[in-house]
């Protein structure tokens, strides 16, 4: 350990062994460095949602949705790997901070390449992604060197991540349907790395810390949704037209996002993690949040598209526009239901209420004022949860 004396008898630790954190540590919260990491990823999430909106507005539905799914995977997977590693091995010394800086640089490079990615050119994104992931390899190798009890798992992580980065570079040479198929293969290998690395003795992640990290990223995505919709309304209001429709849409969007926030955070996110469930259950919870994050981001793009429809800036019909809001909202509700509530939850009104609300939201797509009705349905589900639980969380 290298130290330097500072004024006031303070000691700054420049370098220390990367030892596992205590998985039962009390009052474990997100660090300022983790919050900065999240803040930088706001840029990438915003770029993904903005480009999805533009693709949909231009009528490139299939291309836009496929591009969004690919781009968001890179954003989500880079964030997820950093968060779980930091939950287990956050030493917060100089080498750790510098490695995190490289990961942030990689994330921002990914964000810079999002627009080209939607156009089918993934070179910039892959450069940023590989940079971000290779920085994580150095972290795992450092953990393997200084934490003997985690060495086998850490080495498996380092080897698996390195292999995947080689495959992503190879993937750039593919095109068309072959590129899509190869993406699915390499993404599946990426998803399998933690399962293989943790199959025996894995990293000692902290359940409350992980739940907080996921909650913070959910807030980031919901915040981007609010920003996207607000910007779209602001641009339209400057034209001085359709004020009534836009005010109503803005109100509905605000109620909808607030309801999504309420429903996600109403039940404790750590409930399924705190008792150290099976690896498959843990990974299902962690991976399943891809649907929560992506659907929340897509709602923002859908609300922007709804503004375009009300101001006659898109040729898409009303039902199609509505579906780009209602489908991600329904997906969000079902994902929260499966990951936080559970079909067997002892509180039957909320166990049944979430899937019923999702079905009604989809049905609202084909009626009048679909986004307003969706907001009312989401608010009604909030009311059901409050009344049924008397304001107290009910664990699955």
Steps between C-alpha positions, in 0.01 A plus 500: 500500500636838401403803707582868512459722805275798448445815709278450801628148574289356218632203307422451133515142378643492148497126453376208706411135445165450330321296762135395491255725680286362783172385344325570831652847546255737667399832346658412165400767251603611153828690489561839333705320233208268422268798476740669258511180295120498483491867407727439201275216386209746487651623174488155342143431616387838365665436164334160470153637578545800270609288205214256560258792483645625172487154343138452603396848386645426156306173480802269539331296769675164467840657443454738791388237751777259399763775517375610841516145637861458380618840616331476839659160561847657478401779739325274748761224503790738556315666788391168652850349507651806664226512764527135607880513508494819708258338743761232572843665452473877536843595640466866396875548468683674217532199262132417550394857425719518190361171368150639557600813308590279203161328529326837503698602191387179333138568596514851356654363181210256478263796540682687222451206266130441569382704201725311259391176666138568405626548144671161511857620562609362839874569479505792745269319740712186496817701561342659807347176617825303470688777681246492780506123532878458481530747787276261693738216413783687674279533807428126508868417453587727788236327715641161401848607610406644840192294601599130494155385610349658187784416261326220300187708445697816418716320245193348334350848477820644347530219245132506405485878457818501290363229271179696451686815401687306232167370373352852488788617282440202269128586504573832330591315181148354470203675341126463449325198646835338578593793722172472693541125548862537608402779740259263673771236530764732645247668731400156628866424572532831686196410711643155570834628635366593849309171520818304430725719712271487804405133481697408812638779719400835358559861593346619833256760366286697744120453452392840636774677306407322175131582549589866554722504189219359287256746651731790418531391139122470480479861619750602233296339224173646629672837519602469136138418416383820670772702327419359156129570531556847647741598224254384233215697656720809542603495135137471393373770735741750344298465181192625689272224367313204651553634851192326642597157370859541616403607852275197532769271363762648735271443799432141396871436445587640844239285673617196305869542589416574863288185516782294347737637764252424778434144386870416464605635839187402695635152563854458644734409217736301721229262621594226255873541555546539873474131582758396241277317254628263235735631232227458238252705705755773560596518134135500394441802722811678376453417132124553509556867571605542139127496421425753774774740393438465125122529528527810721734663247268403214207672673689828462542442128132411475392818677716703262329325212161584650601867501591466133157350431311776681699765313465319164874434463465129423300303249447202731140437600374543854483131588860437397616802698303383804660155481844654535393621844266225615720205404805617700273599792344154499843341479617715792201393713548131422874519570451673836231245582728205429813642666361689800147380567480137396193312372474324838513817709284464811328828418274375224371840378850607393602151387204506261483875445828539313430255214138617476617861474752401230225339291272802542783734399549306178125507434501878550712530186191446285270744677471879528772697686717189552787674679266677739321173571836329556592766755166449678551121506852537641370738766218258581755220550688725742174555691439124511847435643461771764155382609582129491825534696390788725814679385729221624710285263395137465779261410451215256 
